[in-house]
């Protein structure tokens, strides 16, 4: 493991580094991935570098690389964004960029590590996210770790000639601690 920050069973999360830049650009410019994140325009190298370096300038954004321990393979990124220490909330984001690794439970494992860090280390009260209604895969992954569908911004996202709903999902620290399965995993 290189520079591990949070360590799970099959994966670990580490800070993003300059050498991750090309990989991250390839992922973010993949149209299938782009459509799940709501971006319209391609990401340039300059913008991607700014995004990468901006993460550690303040304690408002924590972006981490998701790496499979076996073979040390960087497969995606995840993190907490817009961390608000007064209201004790933050937004969760994740992308498994290497599609061959979709469906193997890596996103739920990474999400659990981030939730534990957010609740048990940063003392957050609420972690939320937005997911478009067409992204069933992501909704399923989020439900597995205890995110609850809290509300719907109807037809807020336009893609491929159609409007889709923007779903708000969230989890509270109390729910995280009450959830038997999750507590066992902690
Ligand atoms: C969404 C994402 C994070 C999920 O990661 P993952 O590691 O593949 O998650 P999982 O391994 O839990 O697999 C997803 C689950 O959704 C299920 N699924 C896939 N397509 C589905 C569909 N159309 N309808 C319902 N369930 C579906 C899979 O079967 C799997 O469930 P299972 O383990 O019970 O079989 C990953 O696919 C990804 O990064 N996608 C691109 C970027 C993205 O969408 N980010 C999230 C933006 S909100």
PDB file of C-alpha atoms and ligand atoms in Angstrom:
ATOM      1  CA  UNK A   1       0.000   0.000   0.000  1.00  0.00           C
ATOM      2  CA  UNK A   2       1.262   3.451  -0.882  1.00  0.00           C
ATOM      3  CA  UNK A   3       0.389   6.321   1.432  1.00  0.00           C
ATOM      4  CA  UNK A   4      -2.792   4.710   2.838  1.00  0.00           C
ATOM      5  CA  UNK A   5      -5.200   7.044   4.637  1.00  0.00           C
ATOM      6  CA  UNK A   6      -8.218   4.804   5.281  1.00  0.00           C
ATOM      7  CA  UNK A   7      -7.832   1.048   5.079  1.00  0.00           C
ATOM      8  CA  UNK A   8     -10.612  -1.410   4.260  1.00  0.00           C
ATOM      9  CA  UNK A   9     -10.764  -5.116   3.622  1.00  0.00           C
ATOM     10  CA  UNK A  10     -10.103  -5.191  -0.130  1.00  0.00           C
ATOM     11  CA  UNK A  11      -9.385  -1.539  -0.824  1.00  0.00           C
ATOM     12  CA  UNK A  12      -7.670   1.421   0.749  1.00  0.00           C
ATOM     13  CA  UNK A  13      -8.102   5.158   0.241  1.00  0.00           C
ATOM     14  CA  UNK A  14      -5.094   7.389  -0.245  1.00  0.00           C
ATOM     15  CA  UNK A  15      -4.543  11.056  -1.110  1.00  0.00           C
ATOM     16  CA  UNK A  16      -4.645  11.866  -4.820  1.00  0.00           C
ATOM     17  CA  UNK A  17      -1.297  12.572  -6.440  1.00  0.00           C
ATOM     18  CA  UNK A  18       0.045  14.214  -9.599  1.00  0.00           C
ATOM     19  CA  UNK A  19       0.598  10.823 -11.231  1.00  0.00           C
ATOM     20  CA  UNK A  20      -3.165  10.127 -10.975  1.00  0.00           C
ATOM     21  CA  UNK A  21      -3.951  13.049 -13.282  1.00  0.00           C
ATOM     22  CA  UNK A  22      -4.088  11.226 -16.635  1.00  0.00           C
ATOM     23  CA  UNK A  23      -6.194   8.413 -15.201  1.00  0.00           C
ATOM     24  CA  UNK A  24      -8.659  10.831 -13.596  1.00  0.00           C
ATOM     25  CA  UNK A  25      -8.943  12.773 -16.863  1.00  0.00           C
ATOM     26  CA  UNK A  26      -9.679   9.603 -18.809  1.00  0.00           C
ATOM     27  CA  UNK A  27     -12.442   8.701 -16.353  1.00  0.00           C
ATOM     28  CA  UNK A  28     -14.073  12.109 -16.152  1.00  0.00           C
ATOM     29  CA  UNK A  29     -14.089  12.478 -19.948  1.00  0.00           C
ATOM     30  CA  UNK A  30     -15.813   9.132 -20.465  1.00  0.00           C
ATOM     31  CA  UNK A  31     -19.321  10.134 -21.668  1.00  0.00           C
ATOM     32  CA  UNK A  32     -21.020   7.397 -19.628  1.00  0.00           C
ATOM     33  CA  UNK A  33     -19.359   8.578 -16.423  1.00  0.00           C
ATOM     34  CA  UNK A  34     -19.746  12.261 -17.276  1.00  0.00           C
ATOM     35  CA  UNK A  35     -23.508  11.828 -17.595  1.00  0.00           C
ATOM     36  CA  UNK A  36     -23.785  10.543 -14.029  1.00  0.00           C
ATOM     37  CA  UNK A  37     -21.920  13.547 -12.646  1.00  0.00           C
ATOM     38  CA  UNK A  38     -23.860  16.205 -14.504  1.00  0.00           C
ATOM     39  CA  UNK A  39     -20.847  17.693 -16.292  1.00  0.00           C
ATOM     40  CA  UNK A  40     -21.431  18.804 -19.876  1.00  0.00           C
ATOM     41  CA  UNK A  41     -18.037  19.940 -21.046  1.00  0.00           C
ATOM     42  CA  UNK A  42     -14.861  17.919 -21.338  1.00  0.00           C
ATOM     43  CA  UNK A  43     -12.313  18.368 -18.585  1.00  0.00           C
ATOM     44  CA  UNK A  44      -9.034  19.954 -19.656  1.00  0.00           C
ATOM     45  CA  UNK A  45      -5.692  19.013 -18.152  1.00  0.00           C
ATOM     46  CA  UNK A  46      -5.414  22.474 -16.538  1.00  0.00           C
ATOM     47  CA  UNK A  47      -8.838  22.217 -14.920  1.00  0.00           C
ATOM     48  CA  UNK A  48      -8.216  18.655 -13.777  1.00  0.00           C
ATOM     49  CA  UNK A  49      -4.916  19.671 -12.184  1.00  0.00           C
ATOM     50  CA  UNK A  50      -6.636  22.567 -10.388  1.00  0.00           C
ATOM     51  CA  UNK A  51      -9.324  20.160  -9.143  1.00  0.00           C
ATOM     52  CA  UNK A  52      -6.671  17.731  -7.946  1.00  0.00           C
ATOM     53  CA  UNK A  53      -4.546  20.284  -6.126  1.00  0.00           C
ATOM     54  CA  UNK A  54      -7.481  22.251  -4.691  1.00  0.00           C
ATOM     55  CA  UNK A  55      -8.437  19.325  -2.489  1.00  0.00           C
ATOM     56  CA  UNK A  56      -5.860  19.741   0.181  1.00  0.00           C
ATOM     57  CA  UNK A  57      -5.743  23.535   0.331  1.00  0.00           C
ATOM     58  CA  UNK A  58      -8.618  23.721   2.790  1.00  0.00           C
ATOM     59  CA  UNK A  59     -10.415  21.312   5.071  1.00  0.00           C
ATOM     60  CA  UNK A  60     -13.666  21.739   3.133  1.00  0.00           C
ATOM     61  CA  UNK A  61     -12.976  19.054   0.539  1.00  0.00           C
ATOM     62  CA  UNK A  62     -11.446  15.653   1.018  1.00  0.00           C
ATOM     63  CA  UNK A  63     -10.774  13.761  -2.201  1.00  0.00           C
ATOM     64  CA  UNK A  64      -9.220  10.325  -2.038  1.00  0.00           C
ATOM     65  CA  UNK A  65      -8.115   7.672  -4.503  1.00  0.00           C
ATOM     66  CA  UNK A  66      -9.756   4.233  -4.213  1.00  0.00           C
ATOM     67  CA  UNK A  67      -7.094   1.574  -4.610  1.00  0.00           C
ATOM     68  CA  UNK A  68      -7.513  -2.218  -4.690  1.00  0.00           C
ATOM     69  CA  UNK A  69      -4.975  -3.650  -2.258  1.00  0.00           C
ATOM     70  CA  UNK A  70      -4.312  -6.657  -4.451  1.00  0.00           C
ATOM     71  CA  UNK A  71      -1.991  -5.302  -7.148  1.00  0.00           C
ATOM     72  CA  UNK A  72      -2.295  -1.727  -5.891  1.00  0.00           C
ATOM     73  CA  UNK A  73      -4.751  -0.727  -8.638  1.00  0.00           C
ATOM     74  CA  UNK A  74      -6.254   2.776  -8.575  1.00  0.00           C
ATOM     75  CA  UNK A  75      -9.862   2.251  -9.751  1.00  0.00           C
ATOM     76  CA  UNK A  76     -11.662   5.444  -8.779  1.00  0.00           C
ATOM     77  CA  UNK A  77     -12.033   8.399  -6.459  1.00  0.00           C
ATOM     78  CA  UNK A  78     -14.337   9.353  -3.644  1.00  0.00           C
ATOM     79  CA  UNK A  79     -14.624  11.969  -0.989  1.00  0.00           C
ATOM     80  CA  UNK A  80     -16.468  14.454   1.133  1.00  0.00           C
ATOM     81  CA  UNK A  81     -17.185  17.884  -0.262  1.00  0.00           C
ATOM     82  CA  UNK A  82     -18.456  21.210   1.026  1.00  0.00           C
ATOM     83  CA  UNK A  83     -17.729  20.072   4.553  1.00  0.00           C
ATOM     84  CA  UNK A  84     -19.628  22.428   6.871  1.00  0.00           C
ATOM     85  CA  UNK A  85     -18.234  22.266  10.397  1.00  0.00           C
ATOM     86  CA  UNK A  86     -20.962  24.504  11.880  1.00  0.00           C
ATOM     87  CA  UNK A  87     -23.930  22.504  10.680  1.00  0.00           C
ATOM     88  CA  UNK A  88     -21.824  19.348  10.714  1.00  0.00           C
ATOM     89  CA  UNK A  89     -22.733  18.138   7.250  1.00  0.00           C
ATOM     90  CA  UNK A  90     -21.000  17.266   3.996  1.00  0.00           C
ATOM     91  CA  UNK A  91     -21.673  15.887   0.544  1.00  0.00           C
ATOM     92  CA  UNK A  92     -20.433  12.493  -0.513  1.00  0.00           C
ATOM     93  CA  UNK A  93     -19.171  11.803  -4.025  1.00  0.00           C
ATOM     94  CA  UNK A  94     -17.784   8.711  -5.724  1.00  0.00           C
ATOM     95  CA  UNK A  95     -16.672   7.438  -9.107  1.00  0.00           C
ATOM     96  CA  UNK A  96     -15.332   4.004  -9.950  1.00  0.00           C
ATOM     97  CA  UNK A  97     -13.580   4.997 -13.163  1.00  0.00           C
ATOM     98  CA  UNK A  98     -12.448   1.544 -14.262  1.00  0.00           C
ATOM     99  CA  UNK A  99     -15.735   0.034 -15.434  1.00  0.00           C
ATOM    100  CA  UNK A 100     -14.479  -3.547 -15.268  1.00  0.00           C
ATOM    101  CA  UNK A 101     -14.580  -3.059 -11.490  1.00  0.00           C
ATOM    102  CA  UNK A 102     -18.245  -2.049 -11.371  1.00  0.00           C
ATOM    103  CA  UNK A 103     -20.538  -4.433  -9.548  1.00  0.00           C
ATOM    104  CA  UNK A 104     -17.919  -5.857  -7.185  1.00  0.00           C
ATOM    105  CA  UNK A 105     -18.954  -3.898  -4.136  1.00  0.00           C
ATOM    106  CA  UNK A 106     -15.973  -1.562  -4.194  1.00  0.00           C
ATOM    107  CA  UNK A 107     -18.101   1.608  -4.034  1.00  0.00           C
ATOM    108  CA  UNK A 108     -20.023   0.445  -0.925  1.00  0.00           C
ATOM    109  CA  UNK A 109     -16.732  -0.521   0.734  1.00  0.00           C
ATOM    110  CA  UNK A 110     -15.220   2.885  -0.048  1.00  0.00           C
ATOM    111  CA  UNK A 111     -18.413   4.649   1.087  1.00  0.00           C
ATOM    112  CA  UNK A 112     -18.298   2.831   4.437  1.00  0.00           C
ATOM    113  CA  UNK A 113     -14.730   4.008   5.013  1.00  0.00           C
ATOM    114  CA  UNK A 114     -15.705   7.594   4.197  1.00  0.00           C
ATOM    115  CA  UNK A 115     -18.859   7.483   6.343  1.00  0.00           C
ATOM    116  CA  UNK A 116     -16.912   6.139   9.291  1.00  0.00           C
ATOM    117  CA  UNK A 117     -14.308   8.868   8.845  1.00  0.00           C
ATOM    118  CA  UNK A 118     -16.990  11.559   8.489  1.00  0.00           C
ATOM    119  CA  UNK A 119     -18.969  10.468  11.536  1.00  0.00           C
ATOM    120  CA  UNK A 120     -16.288   9.092  13.842  1.00  0.00           C
ATOM    121  CA  UNK A 121     -13.405  11.467  13.047  1.00  0.00           C
ATOM    122  CA  UNK A 122     -14.893  14.699  11.686  1.00  0.00           C
ATOM    123  CA  UNK A 123     -17.908  14.425  14.004  1.00  0.00           C
ATOM    124  CA  UNK A 124     -20.356  15.125  11.176  1.00  0.00           C
ATOM    125  CA  UNK A 125     -24.078  14.787  11.793  1.00  0.00           C
ATOM    126  CA  UNK A 126     -25.322  14.356   8.226  1.00  0.00           C
ATOM    127  CA  UNK A 127     -23.804  13.183   4.953  1.00  0.00           C
ATOM    128  CA  UNK A 128     -25.828  13.569   1.789  1.00  0.00           C
ATOM    129  CA  UNK A 129     -25.565  13.203  -1.957  1.00  0.00           C
ATOM    130  CA  UNK A 130     -27.442  13.806  -5.170  1.00  0.00           C
ATOM    131  CA  UNK A 131     -28.000  11.078  -7.729  1.00  0.00           C
ATOM    132  CA  UNK A 132     -29.897  11.221 -11.017  1.00  0.00           C
ATOM    133  CA  UNK A 133     -32.899   8.940 -11.336  1.00  0.00           C
ATOM    134  CA  UNK A 134     -31.454   7.049 -14.319  1.00  0.00           C
ATOM    135  CA  UNK A 135     -28.426   5.988 -12.263  1.00  0.00           C
ATOM    136  CA  UNK A 136     -29.948   2.879 -10.643  1.00  0.00           C
ATOM    137  CA  UNK A 137     -26.536   1.334 -10.080  1.00  0.00           C
ATOM    138  CA  UNK A 138     -25.463   4.203  -7.848  1.00  0.00           C
ATOM    139  CA  UNK A 139     -28.778   4.259  -5.944  1.00  0.00           C
ATOM    140  CA  UNK A 140     -28.373   0.567  -5.185  1.00  0.00           C
ATOM    141  CA  UNK A 141     -24.785   1.052  -4.014  1.00  0.00           C
ATOM    142  CA  UNK A 142     -25.818   3.952  -1.739  1.00  0.00           C
ATOM    143  CA  UNK A 143     -28.748   2.050  -0.220  1.00  0.00           C
ATOM    144  CA  UNK A 144     -26.379  -0.778   0.693  1.00  0.00           C
ATOM    145  CA  UNK A 145     -24.515   1.501   3.105  1.00  0.00           C
ATOM    146  CA  UNK A 146     -27.598   3.104   4.619  1.00  0.00           C
ATOM    147  CA  UNK A 147     -28.281   6.220   2.554  1.00  0.00           C
ATOM    148  CA  UNK A 148     -32.012   6.985   2.545  1.00  0.00           C
ATOM    149  CA  UNK A 149     -33.957   8.637  -0.257  1.00  0.00           C
ATOM    150  CA  UNK A 150     -35.020  11.942   1.320  1.00  0.00           C
ATOM    151  CA  UNK A 151     -36.505  13.874  -1.539  1.00  0.00           C
ATOM    152  CA  UNK A 152     -36.762  14.459  -5.249  1.00  0.00           C
ATOM    153  CA  UNK A 153     -36.033  17.491  -7.375  1.00  0.00           C
ATOM    154  CA  UNK A 154     -38.459  16.635 -10.153  1.00  0.00           C
ATOM    155  CA  UNK A 155     -37.152  16.723 -13.720  1.00  0.00           C
ATOM    156  CA  UNK A 156     -34.150  18.774 -12.649  1.00  0.00           C
ATOM    157  CA  UNK A 157     -31.648  17.070 -14.956  1.00  0.00           C
ATOM    158  CA  UNK A 158     -31.815  17.141 -18.752  1.00  0.00           C
ATOM    159  CA  UNK A 159     -29.872  14.566 -20.706  1.00  0.00           C
ATOM    160  CA  UNK A 160     -30.224  12.825 -24.028  1.00  0.00           C
ATOM    161  CA  UNK A 161     -33.380  14.754 -24.830  1.00  0.00           C
ATOM    162  CA  UNK A 162     -35.206  13.793 -21.599  1.00  0.00           C
ATOM    163  CA  UNK A 163     -35.669  15.201 -18.139  1.00  0.00           C
ATOM    164  CA  UNK A 164     -34.683  13.051 -15.161  1.00  0.00           C
ATOM    165  CA  UNK A 165     -35.304  13.531 -11.462  1.00  0.00           C
ATOM    166  CA  UNK A 166     -32.484  14.531  -9.143  1.00  0.00           C
ATOM    167  CA  UNK A 167     -32.730  12.410  -5.990  1.00  0.00           C
ATOM    168  CA  UNK A 168     -31.434  13.596  -2.628  1.00  0.00           C
ATOM    169  CA  UNK A 169     -30.153  10.820  -0.374  1.00  0.00           C
ATOM    170  CA  UNK A 170     -28.753  11.210   3.112  1.00  0.00           C
ATOM    171  CA  UNK A 171     -27.645   9.440   6.256  1.00  0.00           C
ATOM    172  CA  UNK A 172     -27.395  10.783   9.813  1.00  0.00           C
ATOM    173  CA  UNK A 173     -24.769   9.838  12.367  1.00  0.00           C
ATOM    174  CA  UNK A 174     -27.525   8.383  14.586  1.00  0.00           C
ATOM    175  CA  UNK A 175     -28.684   6.112  11.760  1.00  0.00           C
ATOM    176  CA  UNK A 176     -25.114   5.099  11.012  1.00  0.00           C
ATOM    177  CA  UNK A 177     -24.629   4.100  14.651  1.00  0.00           C
ATOM    178  CA  UNK A 178     -28.044   2.415  14.969  1.00  0.00           C
ATOM    179  CA  UNK A 179     -27.637   0.353  11.834  1.00  0.00           C
ATOM    180  CA  UNK A 180     -26.592  -3.051  13.157  1.00  0.00           C
ATOM    181  CA  UNK A 181     -24.906  -4.192   9.976  1.00  0.00           C
ATOM    182  CA  UNK A 182     -22.919  -1.013   9.688  1.00  0.00           C
ATOM    183  CA  UNK A 183     -21.875  -1.033  13.310  1.00  0.00           C
ATOM    184  CA  UNK A 184     -20.517  -4.549  12.882  1.00  0.00           C
ATOM    185  CA  UNK A 185     -18.514  -3.274   9.951  1.00  0.00           C
ATOM    186  CA  UNK A 186     -17.093  -0.429  11.993  1.00  0.00           C
TER     187      UNK A 186
HETATM  188  C1  LIG B   1     -22.292   3.972  -9.293  1.00  0.00           C
HETATM  189  C2  LIG B   1     -21.020   3.301  -8.818  1.00  0.00           C
HETATM  190  C3  LIG B   1     -20.315   4.226  -7.823  1.00  0.00           C
HETATM  191  C4  LIG B   1     -21.393   1.975  -8.146  1.00  0.00           C
HETATM  192  O1  LIG B   1     -20.195   1.337  -7.768  1.00  0.00           O
HETATM  193  P1  LIG B   1     -20.063  -0.255  -7.698  1.00  0.00           P
HETATM  194  O2  LIG B   1     -18.815  -0.560  -6.978  1.00  0.00           O
HETATM  195  O3  LIG B   1     -20.224  -0.798  -9.070  1.00  0.00           O
HETATM  196  O4  LIG B   1     -21.336  -0.630  -6.809  1.00  0.00           O
HETATM  197  P2  LIG B   1     -21.867  -2.093  -6.482  1.00  0.00           P
HETATM  198  O5  LIG B   1     -20.767  -3.062  -6.575  1.00  0.00           O
HETATM  199  O6  LIG B   1     -22.667  -1.980  -5.242  1.00  0.00           O
HETATM  200  O7  LIG B   1     -22.845  -2.453  -7.681  1.00  0.00           O
HETATM  201  C5  LIG B   1     -23.996  -1.759  -7.953  1.00  0.00           C
HETATM  202  C6  LIG B   1     -25.254  -2.561  -7.640  1.00  0.00           C
HETATM  203  O8  LIG B   1     -26.253  -2.028  -8.515  1.00  0.00           O
HETATM  204  C7  LIG B   1     -26.868  -3.077  -9.226  1.00  0.00           C
HETATM  205  N1  LIG B   1     -27.301  -2.553 -10.512  1.00  0.00           N
HETATM  206  C8  LIG B   1     -26.571  -2.318 -11.603  1.00  0.00           C
HETATM  207  N2  LIG B   1     -27.370  -1.820 -12.569  1.00  0.00           N
HETATM  208  C9  LIG B   1     -28.606  -1.746 -12.055  1.00  0.00           C
HETATM  209  C10 LIG B   1     -29.876  -1.320 -12.566  1.00  0.00           C
HETATM  210  N3  LIG B   1     -29.999  -0.855 -13.798  1.00  0.00           N
HETATM  211  N4  LIG B   1     -30.952  -1.368 -11.746  1.00  0.00           N
HETATM  212  C11 LIG B   1     -30.837  -1.807 -10.471  1.00  0.00           C
HETATM  213  N5  LIG B   1     -29.666  -2.227  -9.939  1.00  0.00           N
HETATM  214  C12 LIG B   1     -28.572  -2.198 -10.724  1.00  0.00           C
HETATM  215  C13 LIG B   1     -25.775  -4.135  -9.340  1.00  0.00           C
HETATM  216  O9  LIG B   1     -26.355  -5.402  -9.614  1.00  0.00           O
HETATM  217  C14 LIG B   1     -25.165  -4.051  -7.950  1.00  0.00           C
HETATM  218  O10 LIG B   1     -25.991  -4.683  -6.974  1.00  0.00           O
HETATM  219  P3  LIG B   1     -25.650  -6.174  -6.410  1.00  0.00           P
HETATM  220  O11 LIG B   1     -24.307  -6.052  -5.759  1.00  0.00           O
HETATM  221  O12 LIG B   1     -26.749  -6.417  -5.440  1.00  0.00           O
HETATM  222  O13 LIG B   1     -25.657  -7.058  -7.601  1.00  0.00           O
HETATM  223  C15 LIG B   1     -20.070   3.020 -10.024  1.00  0.00           C
HETATM  224  O14 LIG B   1     -20.754   2.205 -10.940  1.00  0.00           O
HETATM  225  C16 LIG B   1     -19.624   4.292 -10.725  1.00  0.00           C
HETATM  226  O15 LIG B   1     -18.681   4.904 -10.306  1.00  0.00           O
HETATM  227  N6  LIG B   1     -20.316   4.699 -11.794  1.00  0.00           N
HETATM  228  C17 LIG B   1     -19.949   5.892 -12.566  1.00  0.00           C
HETATM  229  C18 LIG B   1     -19.968   7.188 -11.760  1.00  0.00           C
HETATM  230  C19 LIG B   1     -21.209   7.325 -10.922  1.00  0.00           C
HETATM  231  O16 LIG B   1     -22.301   6.948 -11.302  1.00  0.00           O
HETATM  232  N7  LIG B   1     -21.015   7.921  -9.732  1.00  0.00           N
HETATM  233  C20 LIG B   1     -22.101   8.212  -8.838  1.00  0.00           C
HETATM  234  C21 LIG B   1     -22.717   9.521  -9.176  1.00  0.00           C
HETATM  235  S1  LIG B   1     -24.061   9.922  -8.105  1.00  0.00           S
END
